[in-house]
Short mmCIF file of C-alpha atoms in Angstrom, two decimals:
data_model
loop_
_atom_site.label_atom_id
_atom_site.label_comp_id
_atom_site.label_asym_id
_atom_site.label_seq_id
_atom_site.Cartn_x
_atom_site.Cartn_y
_atom_site.Cartn_z
CA MET A 172 161.92 108.41 126.27
CA SER A 173 159.21 108.00 123.66
CA ARG A 174 155.53 107.84 124.60
CA LEU A 175 155.35 104.23 123.39
CA ALA A 176 158.25 103.25 125.65
CA MET A 177 156.59 104.98 128.60
CA VAL A 178 153.38 103.04 127.98
CA MET A 179 155.18 99.70 127.68
CA LYS A 180 157.20 100.39 130.85
CA ASN A 181 154.10 101.22 132.91
CA PRO A 182 151.90 98.09 133.34
CA LYS A 183 148.73 100.08 134.03
CA LEU A 184 149.18 102.24 130.94
CA ALA A 185 149.93 99.13 128.90
CA ARG A 186 146.65 97.52 129.97
CA VAL A 187 144.75 100.70 129.10
CA ALA A 188 146.38 100.79 125.67
CA GLN A 189 145.57 97.15 125.09
CA GLY A 190 141.93 97.77 126.06
CA ALA A 191 141.78 100.72 123.68
CA ARG A 192 143.03 98.54 120.82
CA LEU A 193 140.41 95.92 121.60
CA GLU A 194 137.67 98.54 121.64
CA LEU A 195 138.48 99.35 118.00
CA VAL A 196 136.22 96.38 117.27
CA PRO A 197 133.15 96.79 119.51
CA LEU A 198 132.10 93.79 121.53
CA GLN A 199 128.57 94.24 120.17
CA VAL A 200 129.96 93.39 116.72
CA VAL A 201 132.37 90.61 117.70
CA VAL A 202 129.94 88.59 119.80
CA PRO A 203 127.20 88.14 117.15
CA VAL A 204 129.75 87.22 114.48
CA VAL A 205 131.46 84.65 116.68
CA SER A 206 128.08 83.32 117.82
CA THR A 207 126.94 82.85 114.22
CA ILE A 208 130.14 80.99 113.33
CA ILE A 209 129.70 78.69 116.33
CA ALA A 210 126.06 77.99 115.44
CA LEU A 211 126.96 77.17 111.82
CA GLY A 212 129.75 74.91 113.05
CA ILE A 213 127.25 72.98 115.15
CA GLY A 214 125.05 72.76 112.08
CA LEU A 215 127.89 71.08 110.19
CA LEU A 216 128.19 68.53 112.98
CA ILE A 217 124.47 67.82 112.71
CA ILE A 218 124.79 67.33 108.95
CA ALA A 219 127.64 64.89 109.48
CA ALA A 220 125.55 63.02 112.05
CA THR A 221 122.80 62.49 109.46
CA GLY A 222 125.26 60.62 107.24
CA ALA A 223 125.19 63.21 104.46
CA SER A 224 128.34 64.53 102.84
CA VAL A 225 129.36 67.73 104.59
CA VAL A 226 131.31 68.92 101.54
CA GLU A 227 128.34 68.42 99.20
CA ALA A 228 126.04 70.11 101.70
CA ILE A 229 128.33 73.15 101.95
CA GLU A 230 128.65 73.37 98.17
CA ALA A 231 124.88 73.15 97.71
CA PHE A 232 124.28 75.65 100.49
CA TRP A 233 126.71 78.16 99.02
CA ASP A 234 125.37 77.68 95.51
CA GLY A 235 121.83 78.33 96.74
CA MET A 236 122.93 81.50 98.52
CA ALA A 237 125.32 83.08 96.05
CA GLY A 238 126.09 80.63 93.27
CA SER A 239 124.70 82.88 90.54
CA ASP A 240 123.25 86.32 89.95
CA PHE A 241 119.80 84.77 90.14
CA ASN A 242 120.45 83.14 93.51
CA ILE A 243 121.96 86.31 94.96
CA GLY A 244 118.97 88.33 93.78
CA ALA A 245 116.53 85.77 95.19
CA SER A 246 118.33 85.81 98.55
CA ILE A 247 118.18 89.59 98.76
CA ASN A 248 114.51 89.56 97.76
CA ARG A 249 113.80 87.25 100.69
CA ALA A 250 115.74 89.55 102.99
CA ILE A 251 113.63 92.56 101.95
CA SER A 252 110.44 91.36 103.62
CA LEU A 253 112.37 90.19 106.69
CA ALA A 254 113.94 93.64 106.99
CA LEU A 255 110.58 95.41 106.76
CA VAL A 256 109.07 93.23 109.50
CA GLY A 257 112.18 93.79 111.62
CA LEU A 258 111.95 97.55 111.11
CA GLY A 259 108.32 97.43 112.22
CA PHE A 260 109.35 95.53 115.32
CA ILE A 261 112.00 98.05 116.41
CA PHE A 262 109.66 100.96 115.64
CA ALA A 263 107.06 99.56 118.03
CA SER A 264 109.69 98.60 120.59
CA ARG A 265 110.82 102.22 120.80
CA ALA A 266 107.48 102.83 122.58
CA ASN A 267 108.06 99.69 124.68
CA LEU A 268 105.56 97.73 122.56
CA THR A 269 106.18 94.21 121.29
CA ASN A 270 104.66 93.45 117.92
CA VAL A 271 104.74 89.69 117.38
CA GLY A 272 102.06 89.78 114.69
CA GLY A 273 104.32 90.21 111.67
CA GLU A 274 103.00 86.99 110.13
CA GLY A 275 99.43 88.26 110.23
CA GLN A 276 100.38 91.69 108.93
CA ILE A 277 102.30 90.11 106.04
CA ALA A 278 99.24 87.96 105.31
CA MET A 279 96.89 90.94 105.24
CA GLY A 280 99.27 92.99 103.11
CA GLY A 281 99.76 90.20 100.59
CA MET A 282 96.05 89.38 100.39
CA PHE A 283 94.91 92.96 99.81
CA ALA A 284 97.76 93.69 97.41
CA THR A 285 96.70 90.65 95.38
CA ALA A 286 93.07 91.82 95.38
CA ALA A 287 94.10 95.29 94.20
CA ALA A 288 96.37 93.89 91.49
CA LEU A 289 93.69 91.53 90.16
CA HIS A 290 90.78 93.96 90.37
CA GLY A 291 91.54 97.23 88.69
CA ALA A 292 95.15 98.23 89.35
CA GLY A 293 96.53 96.43 86.28
CA GLY A 294 95.21 99.09 83.91
CA LEU A 295 96.58 102.11 85.74
CA PRO A 296 99.27 104.26 84.02
CA LEU A 297 102.60 105.77 85.13
CA GLY A 298 103.67 103.00 87.46
CA LEU A 299 100.48 103.22 89.49
CA ALA A 300 99.76 99.62 88.50
CA PHE A 301 102.21 98.40 91.16
CA ILE A 302 102.26 101.48 93.40
CA VAL A 303 98.55 101.20 94.23
CA PRO A 304 98.73 97.50 95.29
CA LEU A 305 101.80 98.33 97.40
CA ALA A 306 99.88 101.17 99.07
CA VAL A 307 96.80 98.99 99.60
CA GLY A 308 98.88 96.20 101.15
CA THR A 309 100.67 98.69 103.41
CA LEU A 310 97.35 100.17 104.51
CA ALA A 311 95.95 96.71 105.27
CA GLY A 312 98.93 95.86 107.46
CA ALA A 313 98.72 99.26 109.14
CA LEU A 314 95.06 98.74 110.01
CA TRP A 315 95.82 95.27 111.36
CA GLY A 316 98.63 96.59 113.54
CA GLY A 317 96.68 99.70 114.48
CA LEU A 318 93.83 97.54 115.75
CA ALA A 319 96.18 96.06 118.34
CA GLY A 320 97.28 99.60 119.20
CA VAL A 321 93.68 100.70 119.75
CA LEU A 322 93.06 97.70 122.02
CA LYS A 323 96.20 98.59 123.97
CA ALA A 324 95.34 102.27 124.30
CA ALA A 325 91.62 101.89 125.00
CA ARG A 326 91.44 98.71 127.05
CA GLY A 327 95.00 98.03 128.13
CA THR A 328 95.08 94.76 126.19
CA ASN A 329 98.57 93.27 126.07
CA GLU A 330 99.86 93.84 122.54
CA VAL A 331 101.77 90.54 122.53
CA ILE A 332 98.51 88.65 122.96
CA SER A 333 96.47 90.82 120.59
CA THR A 334 98.99 90.81 117.73
CA LEU A 335 99.51 87.08 118.06
CA LEU A 336 95.79 86.33 118.06
CA LEU A 337 95.21 88.72 115.16
CA SER A 338 97.72 86.64 113.21
CA PHE A 339 95.61 83.56 113.88
CA ILE A 340 92.71 85.47 112.36
CA ALA A 341 94.61 86.82 109.36
CA LEU A 342 95.99 83.46 108.20
CA PRO A 343 92.55 81.80 107.98
CA LEU A 344 91.28 84.88 106.13
CA VAL A 345 93.93 84.31 103.47
CA TYR A 346 92.96 80.65 103.29
CA TRP A 347 89.30 81.60 102.93
CA SER A 348 90.08 84.10 100.17
CA VAL A 349 91.90 81.56 98.00
CA GLU A 350 89.30 78.85 98.72
CA SER A 351 86.33 80.98 97.66
CA PHE A 352 85.62 81.53 93.98
CA HIS A 353 83.72 84.73 94.73
CA LEU A 354 86.83 86.15 96.41
CA LEU A 355 90.32 85.44 95.03
CA ARG A 356 90.45 81.81 93.98
CA LYS A 357 91.05 81.39 90.28
CA PRO A 358 88.47 79.43 88.29
CA ILE A 359 89.10 75.70 88.00
CA SER A 360 90.23 74.74 84.50
CA ASP A 361 90.37 71.32 82.89
CA VAL A 362 93.43 70.65 85.04
CA SER A 363 92.56 70.69 88.73
CA SER A 364 94.50 73.28 90.68
CA LEU A 365 95.39 73.93 94.26
CA PRO A 366 93.50 76.72 96.02
CA GLU A 367 95.31 79.84 94.86
CA SER A 368 94.60 83.11 93.13
CA ALA A 369 95.19 83.86 89.48
CA GLU A 370 98.58 85.30 88.58
CA ILE A 371 98.70 89.06 88.90
CA PRO A 372 99.04 91.11 85.67
CA ASP A 373 102.54 91.84 84.42
CA SER A 374 101.99 95.58 84.83
CA THR A 375 101.52 95.11 88.59
CA LYS A 376 104.75 93.20 89.09
CA LEU A 377 107.66 95.15 90.58
CA PRO A 378 110.19 96.27 87.95
CA LEU A 379 113.53 94.46 88.02
CA LEU A 380 116.72 96.36 88.82
CA PHE A 381 118.96 94.25 86.57
CA PRO A 382 116.78 92.57 83.95
CA ASP A 383 119.66 92.00 81.53
CA ASN A 384 121.63 89.57 83.73
CA GLY A 385 118.67 87.42 84.74
CA SER A 386 118.61 88.56 88.36
CA PRO A 387 115.16 88.63 90.03
CA LEU A 388 116.23 91.54 92.23
CA HIS A 389 113.50 94.19 92.04
CA ILE A 390 112.90 97.75 93.19
CA GLY A 391 111.66 96.45 96.51
CA LEU A 392 115.32 96.75 97.51
CA LEU A 393 115.15 100.52 97.00
CA ILE A 394 111.87 100.71 98.91
CA ALA A 395 113.37 98.77 101.80
CA ALA A 396 116.49 100.96 101.77
CA ILE A 397 114.34 104.09 101.99
CA ALA A 398 112.38 102.51 104.85
CA VAL A 399 115.61 101.75 106.73
CA VAL A 400 116.83 105.35 106.39
CA VAL A 401 113.46 106.82 107.37
CA VAL A 402 113.07 104.58 110.43
CA TRP A 403 116.65 105.33 111.50
CA LEU A 404 116.11 109.08 111.16
CA VAL A 405 112.77 109.01 112.98
CA LEU A 406 113.97 106.88 115.88
CA ARG A 407 117.37 108.51 116.33
CA HIS A 408 117.06 112.09 115.11
CA SER A 409 113.49 113.31 115.46
CA SER A 410 111.14 114.59 118.12
CA LEU A 411 108.75 111.77 117.27
CA GLY A 412 111.38 109.20 118.16
CA LEU A 413 112.05 111.03 121.42
CA ARG A 414 108.33 111.09 122.25
CA LEU A 415 107.95 107.40 121.48
CA ARG A 416 110.85 106.66 123.79
CA ALA A 417 109.38 108.81 126.54
CA VAL A 418 106.05 107.02 126.28
CA GLY A 419 107.82 103.69 126.38
CA LEU A 420 109.92 104.57 129.40
CA ASN A 421 107.12 106.06 131.51
CA ALA A 422 103.65 106.45 130.06
CA MET A 423 102.24 108.03 133.22
CA ALA A 424 104.94 110.70 133.41
CA SER A 425 104.51 111.40 129.70
CA ARG A 426 100.77 111.80 130.16
CA ARG A 427 101.30 114.24 133.03
CA ALA A 428 103.70 116.18 130.82
CA GLY A 429 100.85 116.72 128.36
CA MET A 430 101.71 114.04 125.81
CA ARG A 431 98.92 112.06 124.16
CA THR A 432 100.24 108.65 125.09
CA SER A 433 97.32 106.77 123.51
CA PHE A 434 97.98 108.48 120.19
CA TYR A 435 101.64 107.46 120.20
CA VAL A 436 100.80 103.86 121.16
CA ILE A 437 98.36 103.59 118.26
CA LEU A 438 100.79 105.34 115.92
CA ALA A 439 103.67 103.02 116.82
CA MET A 440 101.59 99.90 116.22
CA THR A 441 100.08 101.30 113.02
CA VAL A 442 103.48 102.10 111.51
CA SER A 443 104.81 98.74 112.66
CA GLY A 444 101.92 96.91 111.04
CA GLY A 445 102.20 98.99 107.88
CA LEU A 446 105.82 97.96 107.40
CA GLY A 447 104.78 94.31 107.78
CA GLY A 448 101.96 94.81 105.29
CA LEU A 449 104.39 96.40 102.84
CA GLY A 450 106.62 93.35 103.22
CA GLY A 451 103.70 91.07 102.35
CA ALA A 452 102.76 93.16 99.32
CA ILE A 453 106.35 93.07 98.05
CA MET A 454 106.40 89.28 98.44
CA ILE A 455 103.40 88.98 96.11
CA LEU A 456 104.28 91.70 93.60
CA GLY A 457 107.99 90.98 93.40
CA GLN A 458 108.49 87.31 94.09
CA GLN A 459 105.48 84.99 94.07
CA PHE A 460 102.98 86.74 91.76
CA TYR A 461 99.95 84.84 93.06
CA LEU A 462 98.40 84.26 96.45
CA THR A 463 98.38 80.91 98.24
CA SER A 464 97.16 80.06 101.71
CA ASP A 465 100.70 79.68 103.06
CA PHE A 466 102.52 82.28 100.98
CA SER A 467 104.04 83.99 104.05
CA SER A 468 105.73 80.71 105.13
CA GLY A 469 107.07 81.99 108.44
CA TYR A 470 108.55 85.27 107.18
CA GLY A 471 106.73 87.16 109.91
CA PHE A 472 108.27 85.08 112.68
CA ASP A 473 111.74 85.26 111.12
CA GLY A 474 111.32 89.03 110.81
CA LEU A 475 110.44 89.11 114.50
CA VAL A 476 113.70 87.34 115.31
CA VAL A 477 115.58 89.79 113.08
CA GLY A 478 114.07 92.67 115.03
CA LEU A 479 114.91 91.05 118.36
CA LEU A 480 118.52 90.41 117.42
CA SER A 481 119.01 93.94 116.07
CA ARG A 482 118.53 95.36 119.59
CA GLY A 483 116.76 98.44 118.25
CA SER A 484 119.27 99.21 115.49
CA ALA A 485 118.10 99.76 111.90
CA VAL A 486 121.54 98.72 110.66
CA GLY A 487 121.28 95.58 112.80
CA VAL A 488 117.96 94.81 111.11
CA VAL A 489 119.62 94.98 107.70
CA ILE A 490 122.43 92.64 108.76
CA GLY A 491 120.05 90.16 110.38
CA ALA A 492 117.66 90.20 107.42
CA LEU A 493 120.46 89.51 104.95
CA LEU A 494 121.74 86.67 107.15
CA PHE A 495 118.35 85.00 107.40
CA GLY A 496 117.49 85.68 103.75
CA PHE A 497 120.66 84.00 102.51
CA LEU A 498 120.20 81.15 105.00
CA ARG A 499 116.72 80.51 103.58
CA SER A 500 118.01 80.36 100.02
CA GLY A 501 120.91 78.10 100.95
CA SER A 502 118.69 75.72 102.90
CA ILE A 503 116.29 75.29 99.98
CA ASN A 504 119.06 74.35 97.56
CA MET A 505 120.81 72.18 100.14
CA GLU A 506 117.66 70.13 100.59
CA ILE A 507 117.16 69.75 96.84
CA SER A 508 120.75 69.10 95.76
CA ALA A 509 122.41 67.47 98.78
CA HIS A 510 119.27 65.85 100.26
CA VAL A 511 119.94 67.44 103.62
CA PRO A 512 116.76 68.42 105.48
CA SER A 513 116.23 72.18 105.51
CA ALA A 514 115.33 71.75 109.16
CA VAL A 515 119.09 71.70 109.82
CA VAL A 516 119.20 75.38 108.86
CA LEU A 517 116.24 76.07 111.11
CA ILE A 518 118.20 74.47 113.93
CA CYS A 519 121.14 76.72 113.09
CA GLN A 520 118.86 79.75 113.15
CA GLY A 521 117.58 78.74 116.56
CA LEU A 522 121.13 78.25 117.80
CA ILE A 523 122.09 81.68 116.49
CA VAL A 524 119.19 83.25 118.36
CA ILE A 525 119.98 81.40 121.59
CA VAL A 526 123.71 82.09 121.49
CA ILE A 527 123.35 85.77 120.58
CA ALA A 528 120.64 86.30 123.19
CA GLY A 529 122.81 84.61 125.81
CA SER A 530 125.88 86.53 124.74
CA ALA A 531 123.97 89.78 125.24
CA ILE A 532 124.41 89.18 128.97
CA LEU A 533 128.19 89.09 128.48
CA THR A 534 128.06 92.24 126.36
CA ASN A 535 125.97 94.13 128.90
CA ARG A 536 128.30 93.14 131.73
CA LYS A 537 131.27 94.34 129.75
CA VAL A 538 129.61 97.67 128.98
CA THR A 539 128.57 98.33 132.56
CA ARG A 540 132.03 97.73 134.00
#
């Protein structure tokens, strides 16, 4: 008798074999995909309830996401900053820290990158014209995140509160900078302008990866890819990642073992903030090219959601960032072409978060059995 026949004849062995086949596709992969499909299906029902044409809405949504090389490049560019904020979130969470200040760190990174690009960096040679603003923006975000880390380490201040409140400081600082002529606001010409900075010099803009086909995709994609690999290696295959995890699991035991827990808390928040600042700098240098008071437009909070949904996985951050980046692009075009409010996509995003977060309970139960 063949092995297959023996398995089919024995009910217990048959159930084991069936379970093994199902495990070929992990539940952690199936549940988010199914949850996303359900959330988008509910979004279609909402569109139909508004009286708009569902077919036209889908066509406009798809065209905005991937209808051309330009739209694909723009969608990926949006995903870059989301991925960097999400990477910062999972880096801090490895030390059991919750960085919800991505919006403020993006704001600081974008503001200081703009200042560097407009005041001196444009004349630098050998690619330093855009490298220096990127570094300045990253440093600004790192200092903003590190400040929350210092408050946590020195005074025990809850990092959720401190990072959130620091965001409420950073956003008005950006507004002040573009409102003040002695800071970043461009001079008023004969045509009145909104409060914004002057456009950054061409030399400070990020080089395009495919300039010949009209795609806006820039080298920020390579920077983000390097960041993903580095964060994955540090968190999964380095002593630093192990130390961060030890501090997060039991700071007191780590301290008694001779580890400088305060140092690792500050380090985790500094790196987390630096990744957010880098995301803000890339938004200015590779996508918007001038600073406005609301240039971040919720990217920090979306990046936070990406980090939450990734459940500590760098690969999960990439998948979530691409999903939300393409959703943003599709919603913009859907509102313009099909006259469907972009808030419908925001509802879908919220549904995705709720369903995936709820389904995590099912996944955990399955794993623990």
